[in-house]
Coordinates of C-alpha atoms in Angstrom, one line a residue:
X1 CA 47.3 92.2 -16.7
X2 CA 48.9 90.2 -19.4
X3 CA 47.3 87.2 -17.8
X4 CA 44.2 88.2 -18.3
X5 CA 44.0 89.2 -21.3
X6 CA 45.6 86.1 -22.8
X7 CA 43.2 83.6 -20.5
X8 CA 40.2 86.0 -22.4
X9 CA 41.3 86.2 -25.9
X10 CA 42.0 82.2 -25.6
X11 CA 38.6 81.7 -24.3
X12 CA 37.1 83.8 -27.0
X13 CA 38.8 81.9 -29.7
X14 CA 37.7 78.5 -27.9
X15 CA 34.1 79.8 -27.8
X16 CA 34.3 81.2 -31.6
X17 CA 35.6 77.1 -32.3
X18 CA 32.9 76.1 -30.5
X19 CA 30.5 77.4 -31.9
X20 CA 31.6 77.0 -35.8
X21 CA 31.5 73.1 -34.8
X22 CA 27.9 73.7 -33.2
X23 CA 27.2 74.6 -36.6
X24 CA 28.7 71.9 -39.0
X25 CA 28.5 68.5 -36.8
X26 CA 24.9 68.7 -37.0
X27 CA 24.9 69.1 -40.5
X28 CA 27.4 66.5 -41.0
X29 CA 24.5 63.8 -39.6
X30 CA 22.4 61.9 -41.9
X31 CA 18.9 62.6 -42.0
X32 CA 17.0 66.7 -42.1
X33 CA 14.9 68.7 -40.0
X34 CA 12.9 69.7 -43.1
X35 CA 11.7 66.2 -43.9
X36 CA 10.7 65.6 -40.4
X37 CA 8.6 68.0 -40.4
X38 CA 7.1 67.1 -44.0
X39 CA 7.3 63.1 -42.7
X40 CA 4.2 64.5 -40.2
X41 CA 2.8 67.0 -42.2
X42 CA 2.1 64.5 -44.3
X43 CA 0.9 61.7 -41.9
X44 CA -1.5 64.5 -41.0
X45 CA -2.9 64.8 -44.5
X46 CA -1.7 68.0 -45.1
X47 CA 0.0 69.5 -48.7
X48 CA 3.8 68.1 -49.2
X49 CA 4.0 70.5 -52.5
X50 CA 7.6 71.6 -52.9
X51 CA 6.2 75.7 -51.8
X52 CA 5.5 74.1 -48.8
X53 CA 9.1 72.7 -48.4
X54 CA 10.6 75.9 -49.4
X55 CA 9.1 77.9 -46.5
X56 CA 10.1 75.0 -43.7
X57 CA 13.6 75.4 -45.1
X58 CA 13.4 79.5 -44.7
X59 CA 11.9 79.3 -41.4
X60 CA 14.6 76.5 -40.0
X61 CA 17.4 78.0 -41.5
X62 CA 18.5 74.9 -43.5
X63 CA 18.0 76.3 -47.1
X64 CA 19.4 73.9 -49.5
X65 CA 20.1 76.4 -52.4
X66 CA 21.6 78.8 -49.8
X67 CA 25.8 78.5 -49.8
X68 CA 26.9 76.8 -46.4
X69 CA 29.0 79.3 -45.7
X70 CA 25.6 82.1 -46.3
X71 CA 24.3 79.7 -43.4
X72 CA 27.1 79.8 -41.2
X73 CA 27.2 83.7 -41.2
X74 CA 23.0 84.0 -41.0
X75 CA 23.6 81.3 -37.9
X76 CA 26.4 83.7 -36.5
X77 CA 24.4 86.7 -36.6
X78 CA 21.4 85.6 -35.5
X79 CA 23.3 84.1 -32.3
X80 CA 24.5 87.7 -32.0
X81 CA 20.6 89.1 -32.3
X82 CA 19.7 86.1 -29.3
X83 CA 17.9 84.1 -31.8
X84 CA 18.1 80.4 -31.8
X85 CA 15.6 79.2 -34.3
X86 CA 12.8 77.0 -34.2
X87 CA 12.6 73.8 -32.7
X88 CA 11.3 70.6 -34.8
X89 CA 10.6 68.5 -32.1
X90 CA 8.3 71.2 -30.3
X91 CA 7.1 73.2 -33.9
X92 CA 6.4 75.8 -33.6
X93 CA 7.9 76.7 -30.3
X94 CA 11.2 79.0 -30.6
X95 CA 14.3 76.6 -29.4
X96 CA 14.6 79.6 -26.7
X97 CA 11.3 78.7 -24.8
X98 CA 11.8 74.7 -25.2
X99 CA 15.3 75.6 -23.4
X100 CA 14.2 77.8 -20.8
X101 CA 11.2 75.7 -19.6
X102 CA 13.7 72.3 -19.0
X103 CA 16.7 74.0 -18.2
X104 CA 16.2 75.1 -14.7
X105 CA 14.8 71.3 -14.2
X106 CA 18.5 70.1 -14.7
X107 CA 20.3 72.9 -13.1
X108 CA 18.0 72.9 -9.8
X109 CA 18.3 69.0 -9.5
X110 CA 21.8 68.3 -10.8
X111 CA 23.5 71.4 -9.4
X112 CA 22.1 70.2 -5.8
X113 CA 23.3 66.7 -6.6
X114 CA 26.5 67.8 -7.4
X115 CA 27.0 70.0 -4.7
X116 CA 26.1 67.8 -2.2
X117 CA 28.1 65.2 -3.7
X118 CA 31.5 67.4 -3.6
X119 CA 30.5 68.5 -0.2
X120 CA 30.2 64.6 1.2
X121 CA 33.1 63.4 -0.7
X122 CA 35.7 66.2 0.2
X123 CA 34.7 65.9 3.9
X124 CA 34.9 62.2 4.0
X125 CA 38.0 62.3 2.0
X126 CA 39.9 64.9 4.4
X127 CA 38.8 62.5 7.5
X128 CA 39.8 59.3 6.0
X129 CA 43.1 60.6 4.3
X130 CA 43.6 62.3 7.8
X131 CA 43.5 59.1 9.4
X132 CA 44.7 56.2 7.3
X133 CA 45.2 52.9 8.2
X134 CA 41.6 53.4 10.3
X135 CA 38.4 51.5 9.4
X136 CA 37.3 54.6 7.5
X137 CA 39.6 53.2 5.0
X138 CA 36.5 50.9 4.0
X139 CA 34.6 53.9 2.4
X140 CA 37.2 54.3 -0.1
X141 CA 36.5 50.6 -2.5
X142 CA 32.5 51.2 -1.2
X143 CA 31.9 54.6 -2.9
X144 CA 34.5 53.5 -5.7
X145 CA 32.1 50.8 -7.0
X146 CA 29.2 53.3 -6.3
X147 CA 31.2 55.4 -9.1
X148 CA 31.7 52.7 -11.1
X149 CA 28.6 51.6 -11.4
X150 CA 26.4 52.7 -14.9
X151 CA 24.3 55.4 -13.8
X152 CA 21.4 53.7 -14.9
X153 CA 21.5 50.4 -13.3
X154 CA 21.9 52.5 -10.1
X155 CA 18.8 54.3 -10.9
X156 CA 16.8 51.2 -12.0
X157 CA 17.9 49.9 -8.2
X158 CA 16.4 52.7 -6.7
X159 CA 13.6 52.8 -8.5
X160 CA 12.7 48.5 -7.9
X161 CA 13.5 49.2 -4.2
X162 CA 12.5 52.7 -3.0
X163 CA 9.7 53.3 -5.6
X164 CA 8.3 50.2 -6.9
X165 CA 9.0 47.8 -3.7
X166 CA 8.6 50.5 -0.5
X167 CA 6.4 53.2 -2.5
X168 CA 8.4 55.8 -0.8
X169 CA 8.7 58.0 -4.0
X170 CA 7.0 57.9 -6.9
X171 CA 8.1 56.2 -10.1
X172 CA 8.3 58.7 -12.7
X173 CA 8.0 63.1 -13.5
X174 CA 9.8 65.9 -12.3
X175 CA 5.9 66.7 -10.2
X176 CA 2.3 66.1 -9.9
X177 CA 0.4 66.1 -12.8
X178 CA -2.9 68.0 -11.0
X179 CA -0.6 70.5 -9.9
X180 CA -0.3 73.5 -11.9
X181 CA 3.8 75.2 -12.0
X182 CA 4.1 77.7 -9.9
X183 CA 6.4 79.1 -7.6
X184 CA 4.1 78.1 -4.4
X185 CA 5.0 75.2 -1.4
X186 CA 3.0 72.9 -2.9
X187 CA 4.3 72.5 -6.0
X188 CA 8.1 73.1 -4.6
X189 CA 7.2 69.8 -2.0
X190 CA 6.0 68.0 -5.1
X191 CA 8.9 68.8 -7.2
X192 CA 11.7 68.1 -4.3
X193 CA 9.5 64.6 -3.4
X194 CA 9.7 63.9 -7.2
X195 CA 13.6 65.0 -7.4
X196 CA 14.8 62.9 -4.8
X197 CA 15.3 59.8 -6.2
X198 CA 17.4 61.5 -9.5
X199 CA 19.8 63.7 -7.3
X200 CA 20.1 60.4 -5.2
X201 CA 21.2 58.4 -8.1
X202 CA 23.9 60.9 -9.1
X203 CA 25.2 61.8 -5.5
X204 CA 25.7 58.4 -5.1
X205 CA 27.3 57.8 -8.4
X206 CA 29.9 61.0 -7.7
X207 CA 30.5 61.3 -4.5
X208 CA 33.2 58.1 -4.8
X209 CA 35.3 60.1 -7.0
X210 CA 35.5 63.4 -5.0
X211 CA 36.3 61.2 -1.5
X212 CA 38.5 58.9 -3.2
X213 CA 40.7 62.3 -5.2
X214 CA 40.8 64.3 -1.6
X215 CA 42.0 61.1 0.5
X216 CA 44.7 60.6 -2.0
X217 CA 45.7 64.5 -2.1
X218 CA 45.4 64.4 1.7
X219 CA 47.8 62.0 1.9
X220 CA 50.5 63.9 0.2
X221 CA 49.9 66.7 2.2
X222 CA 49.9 65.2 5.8
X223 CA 54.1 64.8 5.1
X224 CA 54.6 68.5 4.1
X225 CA 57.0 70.6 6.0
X226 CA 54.6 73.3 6.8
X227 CA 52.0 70.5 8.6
X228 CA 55.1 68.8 10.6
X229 CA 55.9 72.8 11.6
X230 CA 51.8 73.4 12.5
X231 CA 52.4 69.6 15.1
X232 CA 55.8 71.0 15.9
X233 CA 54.3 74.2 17.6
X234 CA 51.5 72.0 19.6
X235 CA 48.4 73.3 17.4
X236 CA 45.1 71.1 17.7
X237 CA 44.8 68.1 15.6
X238 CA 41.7 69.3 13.9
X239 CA 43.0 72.9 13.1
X240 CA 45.9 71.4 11.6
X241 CA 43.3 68.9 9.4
X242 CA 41.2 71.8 8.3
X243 CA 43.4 74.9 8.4
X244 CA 47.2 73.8 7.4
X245 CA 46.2 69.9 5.6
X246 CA 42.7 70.4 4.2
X247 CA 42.7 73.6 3.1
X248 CA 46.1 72.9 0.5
X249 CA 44.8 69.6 -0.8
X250 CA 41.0 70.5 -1.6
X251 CA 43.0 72.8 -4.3
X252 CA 42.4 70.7 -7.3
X253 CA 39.3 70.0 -6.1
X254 CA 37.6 72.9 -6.4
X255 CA 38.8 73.5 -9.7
X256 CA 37.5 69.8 -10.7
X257 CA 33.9 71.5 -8.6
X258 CA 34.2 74.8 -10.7
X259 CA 34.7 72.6 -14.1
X260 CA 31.8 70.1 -12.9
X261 CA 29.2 73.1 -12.0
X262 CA 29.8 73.9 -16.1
X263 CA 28.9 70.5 -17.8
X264 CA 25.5 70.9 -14.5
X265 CA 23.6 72.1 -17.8
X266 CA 23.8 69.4 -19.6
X267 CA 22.1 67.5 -17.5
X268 CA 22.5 63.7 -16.4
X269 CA 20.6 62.3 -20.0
X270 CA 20.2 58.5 -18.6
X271 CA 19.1 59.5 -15.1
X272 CA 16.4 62.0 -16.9
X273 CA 15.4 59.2 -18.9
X274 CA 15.0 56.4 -16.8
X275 CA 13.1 58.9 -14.1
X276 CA 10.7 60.6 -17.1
X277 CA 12.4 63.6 -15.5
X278 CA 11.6 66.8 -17.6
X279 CA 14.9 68.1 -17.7
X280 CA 17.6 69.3 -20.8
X281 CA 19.0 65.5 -21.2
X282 CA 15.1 64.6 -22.4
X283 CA 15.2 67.5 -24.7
X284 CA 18.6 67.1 -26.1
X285 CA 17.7 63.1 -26.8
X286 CA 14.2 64.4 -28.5
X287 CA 16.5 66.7 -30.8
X288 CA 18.4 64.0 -31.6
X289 CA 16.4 62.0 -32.8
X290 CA 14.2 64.2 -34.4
X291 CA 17.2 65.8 -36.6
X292 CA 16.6 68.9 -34.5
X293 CA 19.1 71.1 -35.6
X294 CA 18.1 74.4 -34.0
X295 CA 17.6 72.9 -30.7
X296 CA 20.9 70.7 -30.7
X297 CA 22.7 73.6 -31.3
X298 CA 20.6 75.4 -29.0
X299 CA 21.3 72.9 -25.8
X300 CA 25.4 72.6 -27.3
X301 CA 26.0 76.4 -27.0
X302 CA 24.3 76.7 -23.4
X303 CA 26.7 73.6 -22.5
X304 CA 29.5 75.3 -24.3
X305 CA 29.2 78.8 -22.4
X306 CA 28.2 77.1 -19.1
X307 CA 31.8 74.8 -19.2
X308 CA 34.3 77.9 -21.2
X309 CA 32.6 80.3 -18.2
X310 CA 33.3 77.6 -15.1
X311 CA 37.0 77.2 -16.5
X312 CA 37.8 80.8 -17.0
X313 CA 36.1 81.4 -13.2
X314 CA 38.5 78.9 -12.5
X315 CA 41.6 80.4 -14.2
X316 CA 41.2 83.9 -12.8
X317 CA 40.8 82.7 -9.5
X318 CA 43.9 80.8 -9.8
X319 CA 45.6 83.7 -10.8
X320 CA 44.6 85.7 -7.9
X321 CA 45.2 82.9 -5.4
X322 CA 48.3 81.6 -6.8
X323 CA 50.7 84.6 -8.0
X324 CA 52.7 81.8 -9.6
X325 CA 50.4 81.0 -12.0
X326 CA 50.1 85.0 -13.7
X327 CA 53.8 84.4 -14.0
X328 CA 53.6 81.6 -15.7
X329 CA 55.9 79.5 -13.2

């Protein structure tokens, strides 16, 4: 029980760290929210009178005669009420709504990329650490410059080839424009047919990394005592792969999966960008460069809570599986 409770009070001071630095990096950038907004109020004609400046800085939070630690505590409290603010980038819309209508973008099309990346590259690594020395040994330096390739120059390939040269996919957008949102088959075909370059660009870019981590772990393994014992006893090659081999060394995979399914929120920026894809990474880069306070933070804190939750997962599963670990061997 012990456990437990130190893996949760050490996650709640991490989030409570988190979340003070959410506040204060921010603020440490050059540049505010407040004259953003006035930059296009007044390329719009309207009033730039300081009144007006005084209620942008109320309604964003960022008042400059108000202490910073008055802010910090407002911002605290108001996380606790479920109130982000509003976003510059999309005034007046509440950073809550820009959030929620790009983050299940990202999390439908990078969770499925990353799944099916872990899924190809642990298979692939079990069979090729299970037999080394073969010519499977050639996937390992193939999907190793795959991973080491920039993200997007992979996804400018794909794109020349697959959209531009072949018109097999379309070029840019997370859909079709005539289509109207909607959970219907149409608009799910359009979305996967629009997705399927993206989550091919990041499988491809991943998938190296998982085969090339489980071939290496499965080659430690194959000489333990309790696989020689599983041969000794005349068990079937491929029970001894999966059952005795396999199963040991995916181990530290599925804690690297558990960590990667965390940082799924934040999207894959470049990919997003190159593809015009309307995901989190589009949003974060707008915030950014729009001195968008309320929505950086916004985007930081689901990241933050998406990666703190995967590792704890993580860390009390550990502790079930491995009673080693709650006893701090």
């Amino acid at each position: 029980m012990r456990y437990y409770f130190r893996k949760l009070a050490f996650y709640a001071v991490a989030l409570w760290a988190a979340l003070t630095l959410n506040f204060f990096i921010p603020r440490m950038m050059p540049g505010n929210p407040v004259d953003t907004l006035m930059a296009r109020l007044q390329q719009r004609g309207g009033s730039v009178d300081p009144s007006v400046r005084r209620s942008y800085e109320l309604l964003l939070g960022t008042d400059s005669r108000e202490p910073l630690w008055d802010q910090y505590l407002s911002y605290l409290g108001n996380l606790l009420r479920g109130e982000l603010g509003v976003s510059v980038s999309a005034f007046p819309a509440p950073v809550s709504e820009v959030i929620g209508d790009s983050l299940p973008w990202t999390i439908v099309l990078v969770g499925i990329a990353t799944l099916l990346s872990f899924v190809l590259g642990t298979v692939l690594g079990t069979v090729v650490g299970w037999r080394r020395g073969t010519w499977l040994d050639s996937l390992v330096p193939a999907t190793t410059v795959l991973a080491a390739v920039p993200y997007f120059w992979l996804a400018l390939i794909l794109v020349a080839v697959f959209a531009s040269a072949l018109k097999w996919f379309p070029l840019l957008g997370g859909y079709d424009v005539v289509l109207d949102p909607g959970w219907n088959w149409e608009f799910i075909q359009s979305a996967g047919y629009h997705g399927t370059l993206p989550a091919l660009t990041i499988v491809l870019s991943s998938m190296g990394g998982w085969l090339l981590g489980m071939r290496n772990m499965m080659v430690s393994t194959v000489s333990e005592d309790y696989v020689l014992t599983a041969r000794a006893k005349g068990l079937r090659e491929r029970r001894i792969m999966v059952a005795y081999a396999a199963r040991n060394a995916v181990l530290p995979s599925v804690a690297g999966f558990a960590i990667s399914l965390g940082f799924v929120v934040a999207g894959s920026i470049i990919t997003e960008q190159v593809f015009s894809y309307p995901g989190i990474g589009g949003k974060l880069l707008q915030a950014v460069q729009n001195n968008d306070f309320a929505l950086m933070q916004g985007i930081f804190l689901v990241i933050t809570v998406a990666v703190l939750g995967a590792n704890l997962v993580v860390d009390l599963l550990y502790g079930l599986i491995d009673p080693r670990t709650r006893a701090g061997v």
